[in-house]
Amino acid sequence: MVYVFLADGFEEIEALTQVDYLRRAGIEVSTCGIGSMLITGSKGIQVVPDMPIEEASTENADMLILPGGLGGVKGITESTCAMNLIRDAYAKGIRISAICAAPTILASLGLLKGKKCVCYPSMLDELENAGGIVCADSAVVCDGLFITAKAAGASEEFSFAIIEALKSKAAALGVKESICAR
């Protein structure tokens, strides 16, 4: 199971692209609402999550996905449940993916120390100050348990990297071909 964390102010393309593409690849995905069962994205799109964050569990998790959007990142960091799930996932060796502003959550927990990573350009210092090895010119970076991505424009590449990590390169290429992506 892949859990995608949604809090008010999340960046829609950075969450819903992953949900769509992973489901196309036959990967089980559940969106998890933080604070409500009607979450409003940063562009005003309202989403009804599959479950409240309190129902998510690392017992059956293959990956956690943390979308960006400053409001969404704030909502994740203010959720004791979400932060505990992230810590527990890391402790259990479960993959964690984060895009745009969300890698700063991992940095704040000290999880990116010595790891190659990227995030939204204006926040790169937060990763570097936490000991991350910043790859500023990369759109998507994979290192160990982590997949990080720069911003909304990398959402599609981020999705393919996640599919490849969870299933295979062939599965990622299959989705790419089925949607006529370049």
PDB file of C-alpha atoms in Angstrom:
ATOM      1  CA  MET A   1       0.000   0.000   0.000  1.00  0.00           C
ATOM      2  CA  VAL A   2       1.161   3.506  -0.835  1.00  0.00           C
ATOM      3  CA  TYR A   3      -0.158   6.337   1.309  1.00  0.00           C
ATOM      4  CA  VAL A   4      -0.371   9.883  -0.064  1.00  0.00           C
ATOM      5  CA  PHE A   5      -0.706  12.508   2.680  1.00  0.00           C
ATOM      6  CA  LEU A   6      -3.155  15.348   1.937  1.00  0.00           C
ATOM      7  CA  ALA A   7      -3.566  18.477   4.042  1.00  0.00           C
ATOM      8  CA  ASP A   8      -5.226  21.767   3.108  1.00  0.00           C
ATOM      9  CA  GLY A   9      -2.950  23.712   0.789  1.00  0.00           C
ATOM     10  CA  PHE A  10      -1.303  20.684  -0.844  1.00  0.00           C
ATOM     11  CA  GLU A  11      -0.141  21.136  -4.431  1.00  0.00           C
ATOM     12  CA  GLU A  12      -2.685  19.216  -6.498  1.00  0.00           C
ATOM     13  CA  ILE A  13      -0.439  18.109  -9.364  1.00  0.00           C
ATOM     14  CA  GLU A  14       2.188  16.913  -6.861  1.00  0.00           C
ATOM     15  CA  ALA A  15      -0.282  14.507  -5.276  1.00  0.00           C
ATOM     16  CA  LEU A  16      -2.864  13.564  -7.844  1.00  0.00           C
ATOM     17  CA  THR A  17      -0.408  12.810 -10.653  1.00  0.00           C
ATOM     18  CA  GLN A  18       1.157  10.180  -8.418  1.00  0.00           C
ATOM     19  CA  VAL A  19      -2.215   8.717  -7.424  1.00  0.00           C
ATOM     20  CA  ASP A  20      -3.282   8.473 -11.065  1.00  0.00           C
ATOM     21  CA  TYR A  21      -0.043   7.042 -12.463  1.00  0.00           C
ATOM     22  CA  LEU A  22       0.535   4.560  -9.634  1.00  0.00           C
ATOM     23  CA  ARG A  23      -3.009   3.236  -9.984  1.00  0.00           C
ATOM     24  CA  ARG A  24      -2.436   2.866 -13.742  1.00  0.00           C
ATOM     25  CA  ALA A  25       0.591   0.741 -12.815  1.00  0.00           C
ATOM     26  CA  GLY A  26      -1.595  -1.475 -10.624  1.00  0.00           C
ATOM     27  CA  ILE A  27      -0.137  -0.150  -7.368  1.00  0.00           C
ATOM     28  CA  GLU A  28      -2.554   0.141  -4.466  1.00  0.00           C
ATOM     29  CA  VAL A  29      -2.758   3.773  -3.336  1.00  0.00           C
ATOM     30  CA  SER A  30      -4.786   5.447  -0.594  1.00  0.00           C
ATOM     31  CA  THR A  31      -5.030   9.165  -0.025  1.00  0.00           C
ATOM     32  CA  CYS A  32      -4.974  10.155   3.646  1.00  0.00           C
ATOM     33  CA  GLY A  33      -6.732  13.287   4.839  1.00  0.00           C
ATOM     34  CA  ILE A  34      -5.114  15.317   7.563  1.00  0.00           C
ATOM     35  CA  GLY A  35      -7.551  17.289   9.674  1.00  0.00           C
ATOM     36  CA  SER A  36     -10.604  16.708   7.496  1.00  0.00           C
ATOM     37  CA  MET A  37     -12.258  14.419   5.006  1.00  0.00           C
ATOM     38  CA  LEU A  38     -12.568  17.280   2.523  1.00  0.00           C
ATOM     39  CA  ILE A  39      -9.149  18.683   1.664  1.00  0.00           C
ATOM     40  CA  THR A  40      -8.691  21.834  -0.413  1.00  0.00           C
ATOM     41  CA  GLY A  41      -5.560  22.071  -2.526  1.00  0.00           C
ATOM     42  CA  SER A  42      -3.516  25.200  -3.106  1.00  0.00           C
ATOM     43  CA  LYS A  43      -5.385  25.894  -6.368  1.00  0.00           C
ATOM     44  CA  GLY A  44      -8.822  25.430  -4.786  1.00  0.00           C
ATOM     45  CA  ILE A  45      -9.492  21.879  -5.974  1.00  0.00           C
ATOM     46  CA  GLN A  46     -11.324  19.929  -3.284  1.00  0.00           C
ATOM     47  CA  VAL A  47     -10.483  16.272  -2.755  1.00  0.00           C
ATOM     48  CA  VAL A  48     -12.247  13.660  -0.646  1.00  0.00           C
ATOM     49  CA  PRO A  49      -9.448  11.432   0.723  1.00  0.00           C
ATOM     50  CA  ASP A  50      -9.804   7.657   0.860  1.00  0.00           C
ATOM     51  CA  MET A  51      -9.258   7.639   4.621  1.00  0.00           C
ATOM     52  CA  PRO A  52      -8.280   9.832   7.556  1.00  0.00           C
ATOM     53  CA  ILE A  53      -4.549   9.812   8.334  1.00  0.00           C
ATOM     54  CA  GLU A  54      -5.311   8.027  11.605  1.00  0.00           C
ATOM     55  CA  GLU A  55      -6.259   4.878   9.636  1.00  0.00           C
ATOM     56  CA  ALA A  56      -2.924   4.676   7.799  1.00  0.00           C
ATOM     57  CA  SER A  57      -0.426   2.151   9.111  1.00  0.00           C
ATOM     58  CA  THR A  58       3.161   1.270   8.404  1.00  0.00           C
ATOM     59  CA  GLU A  59       2.221  -2.389   8.938  1.00  0.00           C
ATOM     60  CA  ASN A  60       1.078  -2.625   5.310  1.00  0.00           C
ATOM     61  CA  ALA A  61       2.907   0.361   3.796  1.00  0.00           C
ATOM     62  CA  ASP A  62       5.277   0.100   0.847  1.00  0.00           C
ATOM     63  CA  MET A  63       5.765   3.869   0.608  1.00  0.00           C
ATOM     64  CA  LEU A  64       4.615   7.223   1.948  1.00  0.00           C
ATOM     65  CA  ILE A  65       4.260  10.116  -0.510  1.00  0.00           C
ATOM     66  CA  LEU A  66       4.466  13.690   0.769  1.00  0.00           C
ATOM     67  CA  PRO A  67       3.235  16.298  -1.739  1.00  0.00           C
ATOM     68  CA  GLY A  68       4.392  19.878  -1.568  1.00  0.00           C
ATOM     69  CA  GLY A  69       2.455  23.078  -1.269  1.00  0.00           C
ATOM     70  CA  LEU A  70       3.325  25.243   1.715  1.00  0.00           C
ATOM     71  CA  GLY A  71      -0.065  24.792   3.368  1.00  0.00           C
ATOM     72  CA  GLY A  72       0.031  21.040   2.853  1.00  0.00           C
ATOM     73  CA  VAL A  73       3.551  20.776   4.250  1.00  0.00           C
ATOM     74  CA  LYS A  74       2.488  22.841   7.268  1.00  0.00           C
ATOM     75  CA  GLY A  75      -0.489  20.535   7.777  1.00  0.00           C
ATOM     76  CA  ILE A  76       1.726  17.443   7.667  1.00  0.00           C
ATOM     77  CA  THR A  77       4.274  18.882  10.097  1.00  0.00           C
ATOM     78  CA  GLU A  78       1.544  19.954  12.515  1.00  0.00           C
ATOM     79  CA  SER A  79      -0.023  16.471  12.490  1.00  0.00           C
ATOM     80  CA  THR A  80       1.413  14.297  15.232  1.00  0.00           C
ATOM     81  CA  CYS A  81      -0.036  11.241  13.492  1.00  0.00           C
ATOM     82  CA  ALA A  82       1.546  12.091  10.108  1.00  0.00           C
ATOM     83  CA  MET A  83       4.935  12.845  11.634  1.00  0.00           C
ATOM     84  CA  ASN A  84       4.849   9.636  13.674  1.00  0.00           C
ATOM     85  CA  LEU A  85       4.025   7.648  10.524  1.00  0.00           C
ATOM     86  CA  ILE A  86       7.019   9.217   8.745  1.00  0.00           C
ATOM     87  CA  ARG A  87       9.355   8.412  11.654  1.00  0.00           C
ATOM     88  CA  ASP A  88       8.005   4.863  11.923  1.00  0.00           C
ATOM     89  CA  ALA A  89       8.279   4.283   8.166  1.00  0.00           C
ATOM     90  CA  TYR A  90      11.904   5.368   8.209  1.00  0.00           C
ATOM     91  CA  ALA A  91      12.672   3.165  11.216  1.00  0.00           C
ATOM     92  CA  LYS A  92      11.128   0.174   9.408  1.00  0.00           C
ATOM     93  CA  GLY A  93      12.950   0.794   6.122  1.00  0.00           C
ATOM     94  CA  ILE A  94       9.823   1.845   4.221  1.00  0.00           C
ATOM     95  CA  ARG A  95      10.373   4.138   1.249  1.00  0.00           C
ATOM     96  CA  ILE A  96       9.377   7.808   1.533  1.00  0.00           C
ATOM     97  CA  SER A  97       8.926  10.137  -1.426  1.00  0.00           C
ATOM     98  CA  ALA A  98       8.611  13.903  -1.172  1.00  0.00           C
ATOM     99  CA  ILE A  99       8.295  16.673  -3.741  1.00  0.00           C
ATOM    100  CA  CYS A 100       8.723  20.462  -3.826  1.00  0.00           C
ATOM    101  CA  ALA A 101       8.558  21.826  -0.247  1.00  0.00           C
ATOM    102  CA  ALA A 102       7.927  18.394   1.308  1.00  0.00           C
ATOM    103  CA  PRO A 103      11.568  17.209   1.401  1.00  0.00           C
ATOM    104  CA  THR A 104      12.045  19.874   4.082  1.00  0.00           C
ATOM    105  CA  ILE A 105       9.888  17.676   6.345  1.00  0.00           C
ATOM    106  CA  LEU A 106      12.420  14.874   5.971  1.00  0.00           C
ATOM    107  CA  ALA A 107      15.264  17.330   6.552  1.00  0.00           C
ATOM    108  CA  SER A 108      13.622  18.641   9.735  1.00  0.00           C
ATOM    109  CA  LEU A 109      13.543  15.071  11.052  1.00  0.00           C
ATOM    110  CA  GLY A 110      17.226  14.587  10.250  1.00  0.00           C
ATOM    111  CA  LEU A 111      16.473  11.839   7.738  1.00  0.00           C
ATOM    112  CA  LEU A 112      18.333  13.319   4.766  1.00  0.00           C
ATOM    113  CA  LYS A 113      21.757  13.567   6.407  1.00  0.00           C
ATOM    114  CA  GLY A 114      24.270  12.216   3.902  1.00  0.00           C
ATOM    115  CA  LYS A 115      21.543  11.571   1.307  1.00  0.00           C
ATOM    116  CA  LYS A 116      21.347  13.007  -2.202  1.00  0.00           C
ATOM    117  CA  CYS A 117      18.176  15.082  -2.438  1.00  0.00           C
ATOM    118  CA  VAL A 118      16.409  17.991  -4.072  1.00  0.00           C
ATOM    119  CA  CYS A 119      13.466  20.273  -3.310  1.00  0.00           C
ATOM    120  CA  TYR A 120      12.001  23.591  -4.401  1.00  0.00           C
ATOM    121  CA  PRO A 121      14.947  25.889  -5.253  1.00  0.00           C
ATOM    122  CA  SER A 122      14.270  28.527  -2.572  1.00  0.00           C
ATOM    123  CA  MET A 123      14.379  25.823   0.129  1.00  0.00           C
ATOM    124  CA  LEU A 124      17.578  24.017  -0.838  1.00  0.00           C
ATOM    125  CA  ASP A 125      19.430  25.586   2.103  1.00  0.00           C
ATOM    126  CA  GLU A 126      17.133  23.730   4.513  1.00  0.00           C
ATOM    127  CA  LEU A 127      18.237  20.410   3.025  1.00  0.00           C
ATOM    128  CA  GLU A 128      21.895  21.388   3.005  1.00  0.00           C
ATOM    129  CA  ASN A 129      21.752  22.699   6.591  1.00  0.00           C
ATOM    130  CA  ALA A 130      20.295  19.327   7.641  1.00  0.00           C
ATOM    131  CA  GLY A 131      23.231  17.491   6.065  1.00  0.00           C
ATOM    132  CA  GLY A 132      21.617  16.584   2.776  1.00  0.00           C
ATOM    133  CA  ILE A 133      23.690  16.369  -0.398  1.00  0.00           C
ATOM    134  CA  VAL A 134      21.768  18.810  -2.574  1.00  0.00           C
ATOM    135  CA  CYS A 135      21.445  17.987  -6.288  1.00  0.00           C
ATOM    136  CA  ALA A 136      20.070  21.370  -7.363  1.00  0.00           C
ATOM    137  CA  ASP A 137      20.205  20.628 -11.097  1.00  0.00           C
ATOM    138  CA  SER A 138      18.185  17.414 -10.832  1.00  0.00           C
ATOM    139  CA  ALA A 139      14.408  17.188 -11.185  1.00  0.00           C
ATOM    140  CA  VAL A 140      14.179  13.868  -9.304  1.00  0.00           C
ATOM    141  CA  VAL A 141      16.740  12.242  -7.014  1.00  0.00           C
ATOM    142  CA  CYS A 142      16.672   8.664  -5.691  1.00  0.00           C
ATOM    143  CA  ASP A 143      18.897   7.726  -2.744  1.00  0.00           C
ATOM    144  CA  GLY A 144      18.232   4.719  -0.555  1.00  0.00           C
ATOM    145  CA  LEU A 145      14.732   4.880   0.907  1.00  0.00           C
ATOM    146  CA  PHE A 146      14.113   8.368  -0.470  1.00  0.00           C
ATOM    147  CA  ILE A 147      12.849   9.783  -3.734  1.00  0.00           C
ATOM    148  CA  THR A 148      12.778  13.580  -3.766  1.00  0.00           C
ATOM    149  CA  ALA A 149      11.694  15.940  -6.525  1.00  0.00           C
ATOM    150  CA  LYS A 150      12.140  19.621  -7.275  1.00  0.00           C
ATOM    151  CA  ALA A 151       8.654  20.984  -7.960  1.00  0.00           C
ATOM    152  CA  ALA A 152       5.301  20.608  -9.715  1.00  0.00           C
ATOM    153  CA  GLY A 153       7.009  20.457 -13.116  1.00  0.00           C
ATOM    154  CA  ALA A 154       8.731  17.241 -12.039  1.00  0.00           C
ATOM    155  CA  SER A 155       5.502  15.482 -11.000  1.00  0.00           C
ATOM    156  CA  GLU A 156       5.402  13.166 -13.978  1.00  0.00           C
ATOM    157  CA  GLU A 157       9.085  12.173 -13.726  1.00  0.00           C
ATOM    158  CA  PHE A 158       8.599  11.761  -9.959  1.00  0.00           C
ATOM    159  CA  SER A 159       5.690   9.383 -10.611  1.00  0.00           C
ATOM    160  CA  PHE A 160       7.731   7.268 -13.013  1.00  0.00           C
ATOM    161  CA  ALA A 161      10.612   7.059 -10.508  1.00  0.00           C
ATOM    162  CA  ILE A 162       8.177   5.888  -7.819  1.00  0.00           C
ATOM    163  CA  ILE A 163       6.672   3.239 -10.105  1.00  0.00           C
ATOM    164  CA  GLU A 164      10.130   2.011 -11.058  1.00  0.00           C
ATOM    165  CA  ALA A 165      11.141   1.796  -7.374  1.00  0.00           C
ATOM    166  CA  LEU A 166       7.985  -0.057  -6.333  1.00  0.00           C
ATOM    167  CA  LYS A 167       7.483  -2.294  -9.368  1.00  0.00           C
ATOM    168  CA  SER A 168       9.969  -2.097 -12.215  1.00  0.00           C
ATOM    169  CA  LYS A 169      11.359   0.035 -14.989  1.00  0.00           C
ATOM    170  CA  ALA A 170       9.118  -1.908 -17.390  1.00  0.00           C
ATOM    171  CA  ALA A 171       6.029  -0.950 -15.362  1.00  0.00           C
ATOM    172  CA  ALA A 172       7.038   2.715 -15.429  1.00  0.00           C
ATOM    173  CA  LEU A 173       7.626   2.535 -19.193  1.00  0.00           C
ATOM    174  CA  GLY A 174       4.265   0.800 -19.636  1.00  0.00           C
ATOM    175  CA  VAL A 175       2.438   3.678 -17.953  1.00  0.00           C
ATOM    176  CA  LYS A 176       4.501   6.215 -19.867  1.00  0.00           C
ATOM    177  CA  GLU A 177       3.594   4.550 -23.172  1.00  0.00           C
ATOM    178  CA  SER A 178      -0.079   4.170 -22.250  1.00  0.00           C
ATOM    179  CA  ILE A 179      -0.441   7.901 -21.655  1.00  0.00           C
ATOM    180  CA  CYS A 180       1.686   8.822 -24.698  1.00  0.00           C
ATOM    181  CA  ALA A 181       4.256  10.640 -22.559  1.00  0.00           C
ATOM    182  CA  ARG A 182       7.562  11.570 -24.115  1.00  0.00           C
TER     183      ARG A 182
END
